[in-house]
XYZ file of C-alpha atoms in Angstrom:
657
model
C -0.013 -0.146 -0.174
C 2.934 2.372 0.995
C 4.720 1.834 -2.499
C 1.104 2.076 -4.282
C 0.445 5.398 -2.729
C 3.880 6.698 -3.526
C 3.324 5.597 -7.324
C -0.203 7.486 -7.236
C 1.450 10.785 -5.581
C 4.382 10.799 -7.495
C 2.344 10.587 -10.623
C 0.023 13.517 -9.725
C 2.781 15.508 -8.781
C 4.391 14.861 -12.361
C 1.092 15.782 -13.829
C -1.992 16.901 -11.894
C -4.464 17.041 -15.150
C -3.688 13.069 -15.389
C -7.173 11.166 -15.446
C -7.507 9.180 -12.538
C -7.959 6.072 -14.022
C -4.692 6.513 -15.937
C -2.719 7.386 -12.750
C -0.349 4.605 -11.855
C -0.704 2.588 -8.745
C 2.388 0.032 -9.095
C 5.864 1.255 -8.944
C 7.748 0.923 -12.305
C 9.687 -2.511 -10.994
C 6.374 -3.858 -9.884
C 4.616 -3.196 -13.107
C 7.379 -4.620 -15.396
C 7.196 -7.772 -13.224
C 3.599 -7.804 -13.730
C 3.815 -7.677 -17.409
C 6.414 -10.186 -17.083
C 4.548 -12.955 -15.637
C 2.284 -12.669 -18.458
C 4.908 -13.730 -21.185
C 5.053 -17.009 -21.876
C 8.571 -17.371 -23.497
C 9.746 -18.699 -26.756
C 8.806 -21.478 -29.013
C 11.064 -24.181 -30.211
C 11.982 -23.491 -33.998
C 8.983 -24.080 -36.336
C 8.394 -27.090 -38.621
C 10.149 -26.730 -42.116
C 9.484 -28.141 -45.117
C 6.751 -27.890 -47.977
C 4.265 -27.711 -46.770
C 5.276 -27.931 -43.205
C 3.321 -27.767 -40.424
C 0.646 -30.383 -39.280
C 0.000 -31.430 -42.943
C 3.813 -31.769 -43.387
C 4.001 -33.939 -39.882
C 1.527 -35.996 -41.034
C 2.716 -36.584 -44.511
C 6.138 -37.560 -42.763
C 4.699 -40.006 -40.255
C 2.757 -41.642 -43.315
C 6.100 -42.335 -45.208
C 8.134 -43.059 -42.191
C 5.478 -45.293 -40.023
C 2.958 -46.881 -42.531
C 1.999 -49.593 -40.420
C 1.393 -47.758 -36.957
C -1.883 -47.597 -36.013
C -3.077 -43.777 -36.274
C -6.472 -44.002 -35.002
C -9.073 -46.293 -33.550
C -12.723 -45.965 -32.729
C -15.204 -47.239 -30.376
C -15.953 -50.211 -32.546
C -12.454 -51.424 -32.713
C -11.746 -50.151 -36.398
C -8.066 -49.231 -36.646
C -6.673 -46.698 -39.197
C -2.673 -47.289 -39.713
C -0.948 -44.064 -41.091
C -0.304 -45.760 -44.151
C -4.058 -46.394 -44.579
C -4.874 -42.847 -43.522
C -2.510 -41.479 -46.291
C -4.265 -43.821 -48.859
C -7.677 -42.830 -47.933
C -6.531 -38.909 -47.503
C -5.031 -38.774 -50.750
C -7.979 -40.069 -52.238
C -10.402 -37.834 -50.605
C -7.806 -34.550 -51.283
C -8.052 -35.531 -55.152
C -11.820 -35.615 -55.286
C -12.374 -32.321 -53.342
C -9.523 -31.061 -55.632
C -11.992 -31.646 -59.058
C -14.785 -29.982 -56.972
C -12.678 -26.416 -56.473
C -11.271 -27.086 -52.954
C -8.116 -24.920 -52.252
C -7.005 -22.258 -49.864
C -9.713 -19.835 -48.420
C -12.399 -22.691 -49.711
C -14.668 -23.911 -47.001
C -15.691 -27.558 -46.534
C -18.140 -28.651 -44.034
C -17.474 -31.774 -41.956
C -19.932 -33.733 -40.814
C -18.998 -37.271 -40.044
C -19.779 -38.336 -36.790
C -17.457 -40.023 -34.381
C -15.015 -42.698 -36.015
C -12.157 -42.844 -37.427
C -13.566 -40.976 -40.770
C -13.026 -37.896 -38.387
C -9.659 -38.143 -39.153
C -9.884 -38.741 -42.657
C -12.452 -36.096 -43.713
C -10.764 -33.121 -41.694
C -6.894 -34.124 -43.121
C -8.460 -34.821 -46.383
C -9.742 -31.063 -46.547
C -6.572 -29.989 -45.458
C -4.373 -31.937 -47.904
C -6.576 -30.243 -50.354
C -5.432 -26.952 -48.904
C -9.238 -26.158 -47.974
C -10.723 -24.669 -44.649
C -12.721 -27.291 -42.401
C -15.966 -26.042 -40.779
C -16.173 -29.261 -38.391
C -20.147 -29.540 -37.562
C -21.571 -31.765 -34.806
C -24.646 -34.319 -36.018
C -26.072 -33.938 -32.876
C -27.292 -30.159 -33.641
C -30.588 -29.686 -35.341
C -30.994 -29.626 -38.955
C -31.872 -26.140 -39.072
C -28.736 -24.984 -37.037
C -26.665 -27.167 -39.609
C -28.157 -25.814 -42.731
C -27.545 -21.932 -41.281
C -24.001 -22.585 -40.546
C -23.349 -24.089 -43.696
C -24.811 -20.939 -45.324
C -23.364 -18.415 -42.990
C -19.843 -19.970 -43.426
C -20.381 -20.213 -47.296
C -19.077 -23.733 -47.427
C -18.728 -24.691 -51.312
C -18.479 -28.935 -50.406
C -19.724 -30.861 -47.698
C -17.575 -33.991 -46.604
C -19.967 -36.664 -44.684
C -20.771 -40.075 -44.122
C -23.144 -42.378 -45.969
C -25.598 -42.219 -42.596
C -25.321 -38.473 -42.394
C -25.816 -37.102 -46.182
C -29.175 -36.857 -46.300
C -28.823 -34.309 -43.786
C -26.249 -32.142 -46.282
C -28.645 -32.895 -49.352
C -30.578 -29.760 -49.156
C -27.381 -27.319 -48.396
C -26.989 -26.917 -52.124
C -23.547 -27.902 -52.549
C -21.610 -31.126 -53.558
C -21.777 -33.762 -50.833
C -18.623 -36.001 -50.851
C -18.942 -39.073 -48.794
C -15.906 -39.949 -47.106
C -16.174 -44.237 -47.328
C -16.449 -44.263 -51.216
C -12.759 -43.631 -52.399
C -13.250 -46.188 -54.989
C -15.628 -43.770 -56.837
C -12.739 -41.305 -57.021
C -10.387 -40.450 -59.767
C -6.841 -40.979 -58.578
C -4.057 -38.909 -59.868
C -0.047 -38.867 -58.428
C -0.582 -35.188 -57.291
C -3.055 -36.219 -54.817
C -0.397 -37.740 -52.816
C 0.916 -34.417 -52.336
C -0.607 -32.097 -50.085
C -1.257 -28.493 -51.088
C 0.997 -25.799 -49.541
C -0.932 -23.142 -47.545
C 0.138 -20.051 -46.343
C 0.529 -19.579 -42.648
C -2.032 -16.835 -42.367
C -4.422 -18.691 -44.270
C -7.277 -20.172 -42.672
C -7.224 -23.877 -41.033
C -10.983 -24.162 -39.495
C -13.993 -22.177 -38.616
C -15.499 -22.962 -35.237
C -18.876 -21.109 -34.262
C -19.331 -20.024 -30.652
C -22.396 -18.949 -29.564
C -23.104 -15.322 -30.031
C -24.308 -12.604 -27.817
C -26.668 -11.207 -30.808
C -28.545 -14.190 -30.999
C -26.524 -16.087 -33.806
C -23.288 -17.743 -33.715
C -20.358 -16.450 -34.456
C -17.646 -17.885 -36.778
C -13.955 -17.773 -35.318
C -11.352 -18.422 -38.176
C -8.144 -19.599 -36.688
C -5.258 -19.329 -39.089
C -2.645 -22.250 -39.723
C -0.116 -20.388 -38.024
C -1.993 -20.601 -34.767
C -2.864 -24.181 -35.407
C 0.889 -25.173 -36.051
C 1.703 -22.820 -32.682
C -0.767 -25.340 -30.630
C 1.246 -28.272 -31.914
C 4.369 -27.357 -31.091
C 3.447 -26.228 -27.747
C 1.831 -29.749 -27.505
C 5.026 -31.532 -28.556
C 6.675 -29.533 -25.790
C 4.351 -30.282 -23.136
C 3.394 -34.151 -23.554
C 5.747 -36.498 -24.782
C 5.400 -38.145 -28.319
C 4.108 -40.804 -29.459
C 1.293 -41.441 -26.981
C -2.187 -42.813 -26.940
C -4.786 -40.072 -26.477
C -8.617 -40.420 -26.235
C -10.892 -37.897 -28.185
C -13.981 -37.787 -26.401
C -15.258 -34.144 -27.199
C -17.326 -32.823 -30.307
C -15.995 -31.992 -33.291
C -17.736 -28.203 -32.812
C -15.877 -27.763 -29.394
C -12.399 -26.670 -30.330
C -11.048 -29.229 -27.219
C -11.579 -31.685 -30.015
C -8.695 -30.061 -32.046
C -6.314 -30.595 -29.360
C -7.096 -34.253 -28.705
C -6.973 -35.342 -32.336
C -4.013 -33.590 -33.958
C -1.862 -33.258 -31.055
C -1.913 -36.822 -30.845
C -1.254 -37.591 -34.656
C 1.397 -34.700 -35.059
C 3.532 -36.566 -32.693
C 3.055 -39.611 -34.677
C 0.894 -41.158 -31.504
C -2.607 -42.896 -31.864
C -5.759 -41.105 -31.145
C -8.932 -43.342 -29.924
C -11.899 -41.460 -31.220
C -15.062 -42.206 -28.662
C -18.436 -42.377 -29.822
C -20.690 -39.900 -27.948
C -22.842 -42.827 -26.336
C -19.511 -44.094 -24.658
C -18.691 -40.889 -23.293
C -21.860 -40.767 -21.493
C -21.598 -44.027 -19.893
C -19.253 -44.002 -17.326
C -18.499 -47.810 -17.258
C -18.086 -48.394 -20.865
C -15.954 -45.222 -21.262
C -13.251 -46.669 -18.446
C -13.303 -50.038 -20.201
C -12.249 -48.581 -23.247
C -9.747 -46.778 -22.076
C -8.110 -49.255 -20.238
C -8.453 -51.823 -23.274
C -7.061 -49.089 -25.229
C -4.229 -48.277 -23.064
C -4.851 -44.571 -23.459
C -2.223 -42.434 -21.687
C -3.344 -38.859 -22.541
C -7.020 -38.462 -21.543
C -8.788 -34.593 -21.539
C -11.635 -34.141 -19.800
C -13.797 -31.147 -18.472
C -14.372 -30.950 -14.595
C -17.795 -31.676 -14.512
C -17.558 -34.471 -16.739
C -14.797 -35.998 -14.632
C -16.812 -35.331 -11.147
C -19.718 -37.848 -12.844
C -16.881 -40.768 -12.568
C -17.682 -43.189 -9.793
C -14.558 -44.828 -10.342
C -12.469 -41.426 -10.184
C -11.018 -42.168 -6.612
C -9.536 -45.641 -8.223
C -8.359 -43.989 -11.701
C -4.776 -45.287 -11.541
C -5.786 -48.643 -10.587
C -8.307 -49.012 -13.144
C -6.276 -47.337 -15.943
C -2.623 -48.295 -15.283
C -1.352 -46.861 -18.565
C -2.801 -43.295 -18.001
C 0.117 -40.905 -17.748
C -1.641 -37.384 -18.371
C -5.331 -35.978 -17.021
C -5.568 -32.660 -18.912
C -8.533 -30.541 -17.543
C -10.119 -27.686 -19.986
C -13.368 -26.094 -21.033
C -14.782 -24.854 -17.461
C -13.119 -23.579 -13.848
C -11.640 -26.295 -11.807
C -11.877 -26.758 -8.415
C -8.855 -28.669 -7.014
C -10.743 -29.434 -3.703
C -12.821 -31.484 -5.946
C -10.265 -34.157 -7.317
C -9.686 -37.364 -5.673
C -6.697 -37.918 -3.195
C -4.469 -39.843 -5.653
C -3.527 -36.193 -7.295
C 0.352 -35.480 -6.855
C 0.577 -38.940 -5.465
C 4.126 -40.878 -6.741
C 3.178 -42.963 -9.899
C -0.311 -41.324 -10.402
C -1.210 -39.503 -13.878
C -0.118 -36.017 -13.896
C -3.022 -33.646 -13.619
C -2.917 -30.206 -15.847
C -5.544 -27.808 -15.726
C -5.193 -26.025 -18.976
C -7.309 -22.478 -19.650
C -8.323 -21.125 -23.320
C -10.155 -19.755 -25.547
C -11.435 -20.481 -29.124
C -10.237 -17.241 -30.021
C -7.017 -17.934 -29.067
C -6.561 -21.384 -30.279
C -7.535 -24.022 -27.687
C -5.067 -23.627 -24.772
C -3.491 -20.564 -23.881
C -2.100 -21.156 -19.825
C -1.418 -24.407 -17.900
C -0.987 -25.376 -14.338
C 0.224 -28.597 -13.004
C -2.130 -29.659 -9.743
C -0.055 -31.346 -7.547
C -2.469 -31.812 -4.792
C -6.324 -32.176 -4.321
C -6.288 -29.033 -1.936
C -4.935 -26.837 -4.527
C -3.088 -24.497 -2.113
C -5.078 -21.162 -1.748
C -4.892 -17.558 -1.858
C -7.380 -16.661 0.294
C -8.994 -15.054 -2.598
C -10.202 -18.352 -4.071
C -10.189 -19.192 -7.839
C -9.600 -21.944 -10.460
C -5.561 -21.868 -10.757
C -4.248 -21.839 -14.370
C -1.018 -21.326 -13.682
C 1.286 -19.534 -16.456
C 0.969 -18.841 -20.105
C 2.145 -21.211 -22.738
C 5.353 -20.631 -24.653
C 4.619 -17.973 -27.185
C 1.385 -16.474 -25.506
C 1.065 -12.846 -24.081
C -1.107 -12.551 -21.076
C -2.276 -8.941 -20.085
C -4.248 -8.496 -16.636
C -5.423 -5.024 -17.239
C -8.178 -2.692 -15.723
C -10.806 -0.648 -17.023
C -8.627 1.729 -18.453
C -5.998 -0.841 -19.919
C -3.596 -0.488 -17.241
C -1.714 -3.384 -15.651
C -3.366 -4.724 -12.305
C -1.087 -4.818 -9.167
C -1.051 -8.812 -8.005
C -3.455 -9.929 -5.814
C -5.806 -7.327 -7.807
C -8.631 -8.962 -9.936
C -8.299 -7.537 -13.495
C -9.789 -8.120 -17.093
C -7.825 -11.072 -18.843
C -6.640 -10.485 -22.147
C -4.563 -12.962 -24.762
C -2.118 -12.134 -27.202
C 0.527 -14.115 -28.884
C 0.818 -16.683 -31.545
C -2.802 -18.217 -31.059
C -4.849 -15.008 -31.611
C -7.355 -15.877 -34.337
C -8.082 -13.776 -37.287
C -11.174 -12.597 -35.901
C -15.024 -13.245 -36.275
C -15.651 -13.903 -40.318
C -18.316 -11.504 -41.729
C -18.429 -9.794 -38.360
C -16.253 -6.626 -38.472
C -17.859 -4.824 -35.659
C -17.855 -7.637 -33.190
C -14.360 -8.543 -34.333
C -13.476 -4.688 -33.715
C -15.177 -4.934 -29.863
C -13.012 -8.045 -28.910
C -9.658 -7.831 -31.139
C -7.557 -4.728 -30.450
C -3.443 -3.657 -30.553
C -1.326 -5.101 -27.496
C -1.059 -1.422 -25.656
C 2.289 -2.990 -24.423
C 3.895 -4.573 -27.317
C 5.787 -2.578 -29.838
C 5.846 -5.249 -32.596
C 1.772 -4.181 -33.547
C 0.698 -7.583 -32.181
C -3.079 -7.779 -30.882
C -5.136 -8.873 -27.990
C -8.194 -10.722 -27.495
C -10.295 -9.180 -24.957
C -11.561 -12.419 -23.429
C -14.274 -11.218 -20.760
C -12.468 -13.164 -18.159
C -11.398 -12.003 -14.753
C -8.448 -13.158 -12.921
C -5.554 -12.214 -10.590
C -1.932 -12.472 -10.361
C -0.475 -14.424 -7.228
C 3.060 -15.384 -6.911
C 3.439 -15.384 -10.577
C 0.688 -17.730 -11.253
C -2.925 -16.897 -12.653
C -5.996 -17.612 -11.128
C -9.419 -17.599 -12.773
C -12.412 -15.901 -11.449
C -14.968 -16.077 -13.573
C -16.565 -13.754 -16.278
C -17.057 -9.912 -16.610
C -20.208 -10.576 -18.520
C -23.561 -12.731 -18.885
C -21.420 -15.380 -20.554
C -21.861 -18.981 -19.139
C -19.507 -22.367 -19.134
C -21.755 -25.347 -18.929
C -19.786 -28.980 -19.303
C -16.892 -26.940 -21.639
C -19.528 -25.304 -23.957
C -19.556 -21.581 -23.865
C -23.374 -20.156 -24.105
C -24.440 -16.647 -24.646
C -27.400 -16.552 -22.969
C -28.701 -13.946 -25.383
C -28.673 -16.726 -28.120
C -31.208 -18.707 -26.061
C -33.085 -15.537 -25.329
C -33.584 -14.597 -28.847
C -34.852 -17.946 -29.944
C -37.161 -18.067 -27.139
C -38.915 -14.940 -27.966
C -39.453 -16.157 -31.759
C -42.167 -18.409 -30.149
C -45.507 -16.610 -30.346
C -46.393 -17.503 -26.630
C -43.453 -16.256 -24.904
C -42.917 -12.152 -24.831
C -39.619 -11.815 -23.039
C -37.191 -14.249 -21.829
C -34.385 -14.128 -19.465
C -31.868 -17.370 -19.356
C -29.288 -17.671 -16.400
C -27.501 -20.542 -14.550
C -29.504 -22.181 -11.355
C -28.080 -20.357 -8.299
C -28.057 -23.812 -6.643
C -26.779 -25.605 -9.635
C -24.289 -23.955 -12.062
C -24.532 -26.729 -14.546
C -28.086 -26.097 -15.226
C -29.773 -23.380 -17.210
C -33.311 -21.820 -16.442
C -35.352 -19.710 -18.549
C -37.751 -16.830 -17.033
C -40.585 -15.710 -19.156
C -43.094 -13.113 -19.569
C -45.600 -15.217 -21.688
C -48.008 -13.217 -24.410
C -51.155 -14.646 -22.514
C -52.709 -16.183 -19.525
C -52.204 -19.529 -21.200
C -48.802 -20.046 -21.303
C -47.102 -22.955 -23.304
C -45.837 -26.054 -21.495
C -42.050 -26.749 -20.639
C -42.410 -29.613 -22.899
C -43.665 -27.422 -25.798
C -40.525 -24.975 -25.445
C -38.299 -27.595 -24.710
C -39.160 -29.349 -28.584
C -39.091 -25.890 -30.159
C -35.535 -25.065 -28.887
C -34.358 -28.459 -29.402
C -35.281 -28.157 -33.231
C -33.291 -24.896 -33.396
C -30.247 -25.133 -31.069
C -27.866 -27.550 -29.822
C -28.526 -29.596 -26.585
C -26.220 -28.240 -24.542
C -27.948 -24.914 -24.851
C -31.587 -26.182 -23.572
C -32.896 -24.750 -20.133
C -33.464 -27.650 -17.710
C -36.349 -25.428 -15.846
C -39.028 -23.015 -17.402
C -40.285 -20.700 -14.821
C -42.900 -17.678 -15.861
C -42.715 -14.297 -13.967
C -44.777 -11.465 -14.015
C -41.969 -8.803 -14.087
C -38.450 -8.804 -14.682
C -35.811 -7.062 -12.023
C -34.006 -4.251 -13.079
C -30.846 -2.499 -11.958
C -30.632 1.425 -11.270
C -29.435 1.781 -14.481
C -32.419 -0.101 -16.383
C -30.660 -3.672 -17.241
C -32.139 -6.597 -16.085
C -30.791 -7.722 -12.633
C -30.110 -11.721 -13.381
C -28.708 -12.213 -10.238
C -32.005 -11.416 -8.108
C -34.156 -13.606 -10.777
C -34.071 -16.428 -8.452
C -35.904 -14.220 -5.613
C -38.127 -13.092 -8.209
C -42.016 -14.495 -7.731
C -42.105 -17.212 -10.106
C -44.172 -20.186 -11.523
C -42.963 -23.306 -13.069
C -44.702 -23.879 -16.195
C -46.747 -27.269 -16.991
C -44.275 -29.818 -17.566
C -46.435 -31.551 -20.557
C -50.166 -30.899 -21.584
C -51.217 -34.041 -20.156
C -50.808 -33.916 -16.185
C -53.466 -36.397 -15.637
C -50.992 -39.618 -16.775
C -49.870 -41.191 -13.525
C -47.224 -43.992 -13.595
C -48.863 -47.222 -13.228
C -46.584 -50.434 -13.769
C -43.945 -51.033 -10.967
C -41.072 -49.976 -13.995
C -42.685 -46.784 -14.299
C -43.628 -46.218 -10.466
C -39.890 -47.146 -9.646
C -38.650 -44.608 -12.265
C -40.608 -42.000 -11.134
C -39.165 -41.917 -7.662
C -35.756 -41.486 -9.021
C -36.727 -38.910 -11.368
C -38.495 -36.772 -8.520
C -35.612 -37.271 -6.171
C -32.872 -36.374 -8.768
C -34.287 -33.804 -10.387
C -35.631 -32.357 -6.914
C -39.364 -31.919 -7.962
C -42.502 -33.363 -6.751
C -42.973 -36.708 -7.294
C -46.794 -36.047 -8.097
C -45.310 -33.686 -11.078
C -44.025 -36.662 -12.953
C -46.303 -38.064 -15.169
C -45.657 -40.895 -17.794
C -45.264 -38.417 -20.453
C -43.123 -36.042 -18.797
C -39.967 -35.520 -20.669
C -36.715 -36.171 -18.617
C -35.017 -32.908 -19.861
C -38.074 -30.594 -20.111
C -38.287 -31.301 -16.437
C -34.795 -30.206 -15.262
C -32.404 -32.949 -16.734
C -29.354 -32.767 -18.764
C -26.624 -35.091 -19.916
C -24.432 -35.554 -16.558
C -27.905 -36.153 -14.712
C -28.937 -38.768 -17.497
C -25.587 -40.329 -16.219
C -26.868 -40.543 -12.654
C -30.120 -42.008 -13.425
C -29.191 -44.771 -15.548
C -26.700 -45.449 -12.823
C -29.320 -45.494 -10.550
C -31.490 -47.649 -12.763
C -28.915 -50.200 -13.107
C -28.167 -50.596 -9.331
C -31.960 -50.811 -8.536
C -33.336 -53.072 -11.386
C -30.445 -55.161 -11.851
C -30.204 -54.042 -15.483
C -27.632 -53.133 -18.100
C -28.587 -50.054 -20.017
C -26.733 -47.397 -22.148
C -27.006 -43.706 -21.279
C -28.101 -43.183 -24.871
C -31.477 -44.750 -23.689
C -32.381 -41.781 -22.021
C -31.818 -39.672 -25.157
C -33.321 -42.277 -27.459
C -36.963 -42.434 -24.889
C -36.678 -39.270 -22.960
C -40.322 -39.768 -21.355
C -41.177 -41.742 -18.334
C -43.066 -44.218 -20.209
C -40.718 -44.425 -23.312
C -37.864 -45.200 -20.519
C -39.643 -47.728 -18.515
C -40.796 -49.491 -21.706
C -37.245 -49.558 -22.920
C -36.304 -50.914 -19.133
C -39.151 -53.480 -19.577
C -37.736 -54.932 -22.968
C -34.460 -55.305 -21.450
C -35.714 -57.179 -18.157
C -38.142 -59.515 -20.527
C -34.949 -61.771 -20.701
C -34.550 -61.541 -16.864
C -36.464 -62.267 -13.695
C -39.757 -60.047 -13.781
C -39.733 -60.340 -9.949
C -36.536 -58.196 -9.988
C -38.927 -55.178 -10.832
C -41.511 -56.087 -7.805
C -38.504 -56.056 -5.094
C -36.980 -53.085 -6.664
C -40.492 -51.059 -6.273
C -40.785 -52.273 -3.001
C -37.181 -51.471 -1.682
C -37.970 -47.697 -3.343
C -41.437 -47.227 -1.431
C -39.784 -48.183 1.999
């Protein structure tokens, strides 16, 4: 405090006309140290050769180790580097005949298998730009993205080809290489400019529509250099995240660029903890990336070193990590190394890393998630509202610069100008990305404290409530909508609604309406009607006061009188009500699990309880395939038909007691 006072008084003495916000509160030496903490250091020399970078590295592995397994999926299908080279060359040759080259956008809609690797690398081999899409997105959203990104070709599978048929572009089926003309040129990848686009990923947008982040090749190659410095080459990685979530870029290509193997896990397996752990063990996975919330759902987390003896690295990202929530083996001799990484789509996946050596995580008294130091080639600025560096221990806004900064939001110059800016502390003309995140320095380490705006992170996905709110207000029965996290559960979204009439829609109606337009991770778990929306003194909606406002839950379905009657329905209804913390009488046969408060992580818990109570093997996908109480009960009864029917009666009696 003494040093800060001297700095302020000294600055006033020099120029009393200085704006208060521009007065320094740190001596020069302290300010220089704070800025120095944000410098990530130098990278290794960049890959050389033609074409260089990721494609050049993979071309080298294809030539040097053709018999080595490059990718395997949940069905056990394997693809060697040699097989990958053959299929990629054939696909690239076909794409070139369709005009694919630098800056030409290609939609990739291929599901979760080894075809992911073939499709993306084939686009890059041809010199094109990948626009990765999630097959679980609604058709309307997929078509919107294809149009907004101006894709010229779609690469897909036979199973998904019909979904791309209406986009008005040629559709190439990745499993049909025998139909494509072969040429010697296709064996040679196209050289690309380091400033040219590698991929476009759409993030949730604050203006009501998704925003396309354009990531150049220079940023991708930087990320892979960092991966090579952090994690040994040649390891077995698991890829468990959606292609539309940039964590998958790290999982897929960091593994393959180092000559390792990637295990592409199907969505149903990721949602089934028992199957997931069994597959990780069977495939000898050594590097596993997870969001903290998904890791917290694992019943076997405490015994992970025993269940997965080959596991060497657990890498967290996508959400704030509380070290106190981790199992006790963290930091123990022989246990996997645990690394927490912080990053943003606009800065190419990861920008900081912290090795977690104890489940307690230390502590600074201020709290927050430890995200450590910037990666090599990254520049972190922690600044106040006047863009002045903040002292150690003082909360500031987090800006990111360096090699990973994206080109910007494609076709959105105003949004790009708001978020991407010149670095006021760099003489090289480099840019910063204003993240909207808040944090502080402590002993040279960075701690993440949350957002400065309304943006939400749920299960690793970045969500702008405005996009959900805008979509809700297009429903004819909704006049105004505000979406916020549940105060008791930060993994749950709640929609507060002002209906247009005295006869509001049901929760199931709104859920179905949104499900046809938004991804599953953006669907609220609760729908509440309010008579008024609380405002702050400056006239903005007071989101923190919403939970204290008088509200009424929407009717779950239009048929509230349908009551569970069979033993399975009654057992399931009791579990359902307890898990979702709702009145048992509000659960009917036609109640939809996701429209009454459920989400993917709660679906895992539901299936675990069902399996234990009824002694039945049921995949988590069953909840998504049959989300109503009656539908799920019928699925359970079908499986139980081959077992002892008395199990149901016994479970029902146990639940009643």
